Amino acid sequence: MARHSNGESVFSRVARIFEGFDPDHPALTVSELSDRTGIPLPSTSRMVTEMIEYGWLCRDADKRVRLGMRIWELVARAAPVNELRATALPMMTELLAQLGQHVQLSVRSGREVLCVERLSAPGAIRNVTTVGARQPLSVSAPGLVLLAAAPTELREAVLAAPLPAAADNAATDPKALRRLLSEVRRTGVAHCAGCPDPAAAALAVPVRGAGGRTVAALSVVLPNVGAIRPVVPPLQAAGARIGRALGDTGAARTGLPDTLTA
């Protein structure tokens, strides 16, 4: 693989270009992209031009650079969570109609939680989480469910590292987080109030596939007021139905590779 004078491969620079975009920066000028990636402007300009030719990037009406449709097409064809999403969507749709609030499906990717699907109802509470968004495991209800079910080695590594605070009430003390994870395992439910948005609360339950392995977290985002207890039974029922459907289709074994839960 071709390398630049500093030893960095072309592939590494391409990866940095893609990672320069995020939900807060979906469109960038070439100069902004150069600043965000640290790649010199002439090199960034050349790479952007070539990636546009492949359809991996595109320019909008304001001449700003965005991810191209070709990337969406490639991911849509063979995303590792496609079977999981397809299996879960009918139950998520029913839960959305029942609760009238955001319904989300998330998986663990290393030490982060990744939102892979979200359904929203008109008039639902503001939701800061978007599909494709990542958060540390310890700062959200889906993350807590997935961290509670994670291998001991990974859980201990997370507890040993500095714990980020996404809100004033996020668990940043390892002992408190350990107790919280134990409670999540005991009850099968994680509740985060005002984290990361003070106006919202989230409830999450595990989705268990073959062999009882937790492969995803199903969650709802609702206003951070009033009782949450009535929401728990339908949420747990939907999570259990998704798990049974995964077992019936085999998607829990074949649709979610270990790279997403390692």
mmCIF file of C-alpha atoms in Angstrom:
data_model
loop_
_atom_site.group_PDB
_atom_site.id
_atom_site.type_symbol
_atom_site.label_atom_id
_atom_site.label_comp_id
_atom_site.label_asym_id
_atom_site.label_seq_id
_atom_site.Cartn_x
_atom_site.Cartn_y
_atom_site.Cartn_z
ATOM 1 C CA MET A 1 0.000 0.000 0.000
ATOM 2 C CA ALA A 2 1.323 3.421 -0.960
ATOM 3 C CA ARG A 3 2.630 5.522 1.919
ATOM 4 C CA HIS A 4 3.348 9.203 2.365
ATOM 5 C CA SER A 5 6.713 10.576 3.435
ATOM 6 C CA ASN A 6 5.650 10.449 7.101
ATOM 7 C CA GLY A 7 4.945 6.723 6.839
ATOM 8 C CA GLU A 8 1.167 7.073 6.854
ATOM 9 C CA SER A 9 -0.678 4.874 4.365
ATOM 10 C CA VAL A 10 -3.167 6.191 1.820
ATOM 11 C CA PHE A 11 -5.833 4.013 3.441
ATOM 12 C CA SER A 12 -5.188 5.685 6.791
ATOM 13 C CA ARG A 13 -5.744 9.094 5.236
ATOM 14 C CA VAL A 14 -8.935 7.937 3.514
ATOM 15 C CA ALA A 15 -10.213 6.706 6.880
ATOM 16 C CA ARG A 16 -9.409 10.063 8.435
ATOM 17 C CA ILE A 17 -11.312 11.840 5.669
ATOM 18 C CA PHE A 18 -14.424 9.760 6.341
ATOM 19 C CA GLU A 19 -14.113 10.219 10.096
ATOM 20 C CA GLY A 20 -13.926 13.977 9.628
ATOM 21 C CA PHE A 21 -17.696 13.959 9.142
ATOM 22 C CA ASP A 22 -20.118 13.493 12.037
ATOM 23 C CA PRO A 23 -23.728 14.453 12.903
ATOM 24 C CA ASP A 24 -22.597 17.949 13.899
ATOM 25 C CA HIS A 25 -20.455 18.349 10.766
ATOM 26 C CA PRO A 26 -22.249 16.628 7.864
ATOM 27 C CA ALA A 27 -20.886 19.128 5.326
ATOM 28 C CA LEU A 28 -17.432 20.714 5.302
ATOM 29 C CA THR A 29 -15.303 22.856 3.060
ATOM 30 C CA VAL A 30 -12.049 21.296 1.936
ATOM 31 C CA SER A 31 -10.191 23.667 4.279
ATOM 32 C CA GLU A 32 -12.356 22.611 7.215
ATOM 33 C CA LEU A 33 -11.814 18.976 6.346
ATOM 34 C CA SER A 34 -8.070 19.567 6.237
ATOM 35 C CA ASP A 35 -8.190 21.235 9.653
ATOM 36 C CA ARG A 36 -10.285 18.430 11.174
ATOM 37 C CA THR A 37 -8.130 15.616 9.792
ATOM 38 C CA GLY A 38 -4.709 17.236 10.046
ATOM 39 C CA ILE A 39 -4.001 16.305 6.428
ATOM 40 C CA PRO A 40 -2.276 19.124 4.488
ATOM 41 C CA LEU A 41 -4.678 21.154 2.360
ATOM 42 C CA PRO A 42 -3.164 20.218 -1.059
ATOM 43 C CA SER A 43 -3.376 16.505 -0.186
ATOM 44 C CA THR A 44 -6.903 16.876 1.163
ATOM 45 C CA SER A 45 -7.975 18.658 -2.029
ATOM 46 C CA ARG A 46 -6.510 15.920 -4.252
ATOM 47 C CA MET A 47 -8.074 13.142 -2.202
ATOM 48 C CA VAL A 48 -11.481 14.830 -2.106
ATOM 49 C CA THR A 49 -11.443 15.235 -5.897
ATOM 50 C CA GLU A 50 -10.630 11.557 -6.422
ATOM 51 C CA MET A 51 -13.161 10.358 -3.821
ATOM 52 C CA ILE A 52 -15.853 12.452 -5.535
ATOM 53 C CA GLU A 53 -15.037 10.650 -8.789
ATOM 54 C CA TYR A 54 -15.724 7.332 -7.038
ATOM 55 C CA GLY A 55 -18.957 8.665 -5.563
ATOM 56 C CA TRP A 56 -17.630 8.274 -2.009
ATOM 57 C CA LEU A 57 -17.947 12.031 -1.478
ATOM 58 C CA CYS A 58 -20.037 14.695 -3.191
ATOM 59 C CA ARG A 59 -20.391 18.464 -3.275
ATOM 60 C CA ASP A 60 -23.643 20.173 -2.344
ATOM 61 C CA ALA A 61 -25.121 23.343 -3.827
ATOM 62 C CA ASP A 62 -22.843 25.433 -1.576
ATOM 63 C CA LYS A 63 -19.753 23.553 -2.804
ATOM 64 C CA ARG A 64 -19.311 21.941 0.589
ATOM 65 C CA VAL A 65 -18.206 18.331 0.737
ATOM 66 C CA ARG A 66 -20.495 15.572 2.035
ATOM 67 C CA LEU A 67 -20.475 11.801 2.166
ATOM 68 C CA GLY A 68 -21.617 10.428 -1.180
ATOM 69 C CA MET A 69 -24.525 8.166 -2.046
ATOM 70 C CA ARG A 70 -22.091 5.437 -3.085
ATOM 71 C CA ILE A 71 -21.015 5.014 0.539
ATOM 72 C CA TRP A 72 -24.641 4.750 1.678
ATOM 73 C CA GLU A 73 -25.265 2.192 -1.076
ATOM 74 C CA LEU A 74 -22.329 0.006 -0.058
ATOM 75 C CA VAL A 75 -23.281 0.099 3.619
ATOM 76 C CA ALA A 76 -26.974 -0.513 2.912
ATOM 77 C CA ARG A 77 -26.125 -3.651 0.954
ATOM 78 C CA ALA A 78 -24.180 -5.453 3.626
ATOM 79 C CA ALA A 79 -24.293 -3.637 6.961
ATOM 80 C CA PRO A 80 -23.624 -6.134 9.764
ATOM 81 C CA VAL A 81 -26.800 -5.067 11.589
ATOM 82 C CA ASN A 82 -29.185 -5.379 8.625
ATOM 83 C CA GLU A 83 -30.742 -8.655 9.797
ATOM 84 C CA LEU A 84 -31.005 -7.401 13.359
ATOM 85 C CA ARG A 85 -32.752 -4.207 12.243
ATOM 86 C CA ALA A 86 -35.113 -6.042 9.880
ATOM 87 C CA THR A 87 -36.087 -8.493 12.606
ATOM 88 C CA ALA A 88 -36.640 -5.780 15.220
ATOM 89 C CA LEU A 89 -38.519 -3.216 13.104
ATOM 90 C CA PRO A 90 -42.035 -4.778 13.322
ATOM 91 C CA MET A 91 -41.883 -4.889 17.131
ATOM 92 C CA MET A 92 -40.335 -1.424 17.288
ATOM 93 C CA THR A 93 -43.154 -0.083 15.101
ATOM 94 C CA GLU A 94 -45.790 -1.591 17.408
ATOM 95 C CA LEU A 95 -44.047 -0.141 20.467
ATOM 96 C CA LEU A 96 -43.907 3.276 18.806
ATOM 97 C CA ALA A 97 -47.656 3.171 18.150
ATOM 98 C CA GLN A 98 -48.308 2.094 21.731
ATOM 99 C CA LEU A 99 -46.108 4.664 23.489
ATOM 100 C CA GLY A 100 -45.949 7.567 21.032
ATOM 101 C CA GLN A 101 -42.298 8.238 21.903
ATOM 102 C CA HIS A 102 -38.914 7.529 20.334
ATOM 103 C CA VAL A 103 -37.959 3.859 20.080
ATOM 104 C CA GLN A 104 -34.303 2.981 19.511
ATOM 105 C CA LEU A 105 -32.188 -0.095 18.842
ATOM 106 C CA SER A 106 -28.519 -0.029 19.823
ATOM 107 C CA VAL A 107 -25.546 -2.387 19.813
ATOM 108 C CA ARG A 108 -22.187 -2.351 21.523
ATOM 109 C CA SER A 109 -19.158 -1.494 19.428
ATOM 110 C CA GLY A 110 -16.066 -1.887 21.570
ATOM 111 C CA ARG A 111 -16.434 0.494 24.522
ATOM 112 C CA GLU A 112 -19.192 2.531 22.888
ATOM 113 C CA VAL A 113 -22.895 2.143 22.241
ATOM 114 C CA LEU A 114 -23.977 2.615 18.625
ATOM 115 C CA CYS A 115 -27.547 3.522 17.651
ATOM 116 C CA VAL A 116 -28.509 1.447 14.592
ATOM 117 C CA GLU A 117 -32.223 2.279 14.295
ATOM 118 C CA ARG A 118 -34.611 4.921 15.576
ATOM 119 C CA LEU A 119 -38.334 5.407 15.100
ATOM 120 C CA SER A 120 -39.983 8.657 16.158
ATOM 121 C CA ALA A 121 -43.562 9.855 16.560
ATOM 122 C CA PRO A 122 -44.798 13.368 15.729
ATOM 123 C CA GLY A 123 -44.710 15.552 18.805
ATOM 124 C CA ALA A 124 -42.358 13.276 20.729
ATOM 125 C CA ILE A 125 -39.827 14.781 23.129
ATOM 126 C CA ARG A 126 -36.639 16.152 21.563
ATOM 127 C CA ASN A 127 -34.110 13.368 21.043
ATOM 128 C CA VAL A 128 -30.418 14.178 20.650
ATOM 129 C CA THR A 129 -29.490 10.639 19.558
ATOM 130 C CA THR A 130 -29.321 9.939 15.824
ATOM 131 C CA VAL A 131 -28.807 6.735 13.871
ATOM 132 C CA GLY A 132 -25.081 6.128 13.617
ATOM 133 C CA ALA A 133 -24.364 8.171 16.755
ATOM 134 C CA ARG A 134 -21.959 6.773 19.335
ATOM 135 C CA GLN A 135 -21.692 7.372 23.064
ATOM 136 C CA PRO A 136 -19.574 5.937 25.861
ATOM 137 C CA LEU A 137 -21.273 2.905 27.380
ATOM 138 C CA SER A 138 -21.628 4.458 30.821
ATOM 139 C CA VAL A 139 -23.669 7.548 29.896
ATOM 140 C CA SER A 140 -26.899 6.186 28.405
ATOM 141 C CA ALA A 141 -29.581 3.633 29.240
ATOM 142 C CA PRO A 142 -28.797 1.401 26.225
ATOM 143 C CA GLY A 143 -25.101 1.660 27.047
ATOM 144 C CA LEU A 144 -25.696 0.561 30.640
ATOM 145 C CA VAL A 145 -27.672 -2.480 29.464
ATOM 146 C CA LEU A 146 -24.903 -3.470 27.075
ATOM 147 C CA LEU A 147 -22.124 -2.764 29.572
ATOM 148 C CA ALA A 148 -23.898 -4.807 32.238
ATOM 149 C CA ALA A 149 -23.953 -7.764 29.839
ATOM 150 C CA ALA A 150 -20.424 -7.243 28.468
ATOM 151 C CA PRO A 151 -17.563 -9.667 29.168
ATOM 152 C CA THR A 152 -16.026 -9.164 32.600
ATOM 153 C CA GLU A 153 -12.680 -8.073 31.147
ATOM 154 C CA LEU A 154 -14.240 -5.266 29.118
ATOM 155 C CA ARG A 155 -16.480 -4.155 31.980
ATOM 156 C CA GLU A 156 -13.526 -3.959 34.351
ATOM 157 C CA ALA A 157 -11.510 -2.033 31.758
ATOM 158 C CA VAL A 158 -14.324 0.534 31.461
ATOM 159 C CA LEU A 159 -14.587 0.833 35.244
ATOM 160 C CA ALA A 160 -10.824 1.302 35.556
ATOM 161 C CA ALA A 161 -10.698 4.126 32.995
ATOM 162 C CA PRO A 162 -11.839 7.725 33.615
ATOM 163 C CA LEU A 163 -15.628 7.776 33.318
ATOM 164 C CA PRO A 164 -17.042 10.569 31.127
ATOM 165 C CA ALA A 165 -19.914 12.724 32.338
ATOM 166 C CA ALA A 166 -22.542 13.477 29.708
ATOM 167 C CA ALA A 167 -24.783 15.142 32.296
ATOM 168 C CA ASP A 168 -24.650 16.224 35.926
ATOM 169 C CA ASN A 169 -26.201 12.937 37.066
ATOM 170 C CA ALA A 170 -24.083 10.598 34.927
ATOM 171 C CA ALA A 171 -22.296 7.941 36.974
ATOM 172 C CA THR A 172 -18.643 8.954 37.146
ATOM 173 C CA ASP A 173 -17.671 7.048 40.289
ATOM 174 C CA PRO A 174 -16.590 3.444 39.570
ATOM 175 C CA LYS A 175 -18.190 2.109 42.758
ATOM 176 C CA ALA A 176 -21.505 3.806 41.978
ATOM 177 C CA LEU A 177 -21.390 2.571 38.389
ATOM 178 C CA ARG A 178 -20.606 -0.974 39.535
ATOM 179 C CA ARG A 179 -23.667 -0.899 41.830
ATOM 180 C CA LEU A 180 -25.779 0.504 38.997
ATOM 181 C CA LEU A 181 -24.686 -2.242 36.604
ATOM 182 C CA SER A 182 -25.485 -4.876 39.215
ATOM 183 C CA GLU A 183 -28.970 -3.395 39.548
ATOM 184 C CA VAL A 184 -29.413 -3.411 35.761
ATOM 185 C CA ARG A 185 -28.488 -7.101 35.646
ATOM 186 C CA ARG A 186 -30.905 -7.853 38.503
ATOM 187 C CA THR A 187 -33.899 -5.956 37.104
ATOM 188 C CA GLY A 188 -33.217 -6.206 33.379
ATOM 189 C CA VAL A 189 -33.928 -2.481 32.980
ATOM 190 C CA ALA A 190 -31.719 0.613 32.805
ATOM 191 C CA HIS A 191 -33.114 4.077 33.521
ATOM 192 C CA CYS A 192 -31.297 7.315 32.748
ATOM 193 C CA ALA A 193 -33.081 10.542 33.664
ATOM 194 C CA GLY A 194 -31.783 13.785 32.182
ATOM 195 C CA CYS A 195 -28.818 12.133 30.491
ATOM 196 C CA PRO A 196 -27.685 13.378 28.061
ATOM 197 C CA ASP A 197 -30.662 15.775 27.678
ATOM 198 C CA PRO A 198 -32.118 17.220 30.938
ATOM 199 C CA ALA A 199 -35.620 17.268 29.413
ATOM 200 C CA ALA A 200 -35.595 13.592 28.468
ATOM 201 C CA ALA A 201 -35.375 10.236 30.161
ATOM 202 C CA ALA A 202 -34.515 6.873 28.644
ATOM 203 C CA LEU A 203 -35.427 3.310 29.533
ATOM 204 C CA ALA A 204 -33.605 0.353 27.992
ATOM 205 C CA VAL A 205 -33.866 -3.434 28.148
ATOM 206 C CA PRO A 206 -31.655 -6.160 26.701
ATOM 207 C CA VAL A 207 -32.459 -8.013 23.484
ATOM 208 C CA ARG A 208 -31.215 -11.562 23.961
ATOM 209 C CA GLY A 209 -30.502 -13.810 21.036
ATOM 210 C CA ALA A 210 -29.357 -17.400 20.786
ATOM 211 C CA GLY A 211 -28.130 -18.843 24.061
ATOM 212 C CA GLY A 212 -29.413 -15.855 26.012
ATOM 213 C CA ARG A 213 -26.573 -13.629 24.806
ATOM 214 C CA THR A 214 -27.413 -9.922 24.863
ATOM 215 C CA VAL A 215 -26.973 -8.756 21.271
ATOM 216 C CA ALA A 216 -28.664 -5.352 21.432
ATOM 217 C CA ALA A 217 -30.538 -2.903 23.644
ATOM 218 C CA LEU A 218 -34.075 -1.714 22.970
ATOM 219 C CA SER A 219 -34.889 1.679 24.452
ATOM 220 C CA VAL A 220 -37.478 4.432 24.574
ATOM 221 C CA VAL A 221 -36.863 8.142 25.056
ATOM 222 C CA LEU A 222 -39.649 10.020 26.817
ATOM 223 C CA PRO A 223 -40.184 13.262 28.764
ATOM 224 C CA ASN A 224 -38.291 13.424 32.036
ATOM 225 C CA VAL A 225 -41.497 13.868 34.021
ATOM 226 C CA GLY A 226 -44.119 11.525 35.422
ATOM 227 C CA ALA A 227 -44.062 7.808 36.152
ATOM 228 C CA ILE A 228 -41.933 5.463 34.093
ATOM 229 C CA ARG A 229 -43.189 2.191 35.593
ATOM 230 C CA PRO A 230 -46.077 1.777 33.076
ATOM 231 C CA VAL A 231 -43.562 1.901 30.206
ATOM 232 C CA VAL A 232 -41.459 -1.009 31.487
ATOM 233 C CA PRO A 233 -43.789 -3.971 30.714
ATOM 234 C CA PRO A 234 -44.429 -3.114 27.036
ATOM 235 C CA LEU A 235 -40.739 -2.339 26.542
ATOM 236 C CA GLN A 236 -39.685 -5.654 28.072
ATOM 237 C CA ALA A 237 -42.312 -7.514 26.081
ATOM 238 C CA ALA A 238 -41.065 -5.978 22.827
ATOM 239 C CA GLY A 239 -37.458 -6.802 23.693
ATOM 240 C CA ALA A 240 -38.386 -10.407 24.446
ATOM 241 C CA ARG A 241 -40.333 -10.717 21.179
ATOM 242 C CA ILE A 242 -37.377 -9.404 19.196
ATOM 243 C CA GLY A 243 -35.130 -11.923 20.944
ATOM 244 C CA ARG A 244 -37.462 -14.803 20.092
ATOM 245 C CA ALA A 245 -37.667 -13.646 16.485
ATOM 246 C CA LEU A 246 -33.884 -13.501 16.283
ATOM 247 C CA GLY A 247 -33.706 -17.052 17.550
ATOM 248 C CA ASP A 248 -36.270 -18.198 14.987
ATOM 249 C CA THR A 249 -34.467 -16.584 12.067
ATOM 250 C CA GLY A 250 -30.903 -17.246 13.189
ATOM 251 C CA ALA A 251 -30.125 -13.537 12.837
ATOM 252 C CA ALA A 252 -28.690 -13.464 16.346
ATOM 253 C CA ARG A 253 -26.024 -15.895 15.193
ATOM 254 C CA THR A 254 -25.377 -14.694 11.662
ATOM 255 C CA GLY A 255 -26.526 -11.069 11.525
ATOM 256 C CA LEU A 256 -24.337 -9.549 14.220
ATOM 257 C CA PRO A 257 -20.639 -10.399 13.922
ATOM 258 C CA ASP A 258 -18.425 -10.560 16.989
ATOM 259 C CA THR A 259 -16.591 -7.443 15.814
ATOM 260 C CA LEU A 260 -19.545 -5.383 17.034
ATOM 261 C CA THR A 261 -19.553 -6.889 20.489
ATOM 262 C CA ALA A 262 -15.866 -7.498 21.071
#
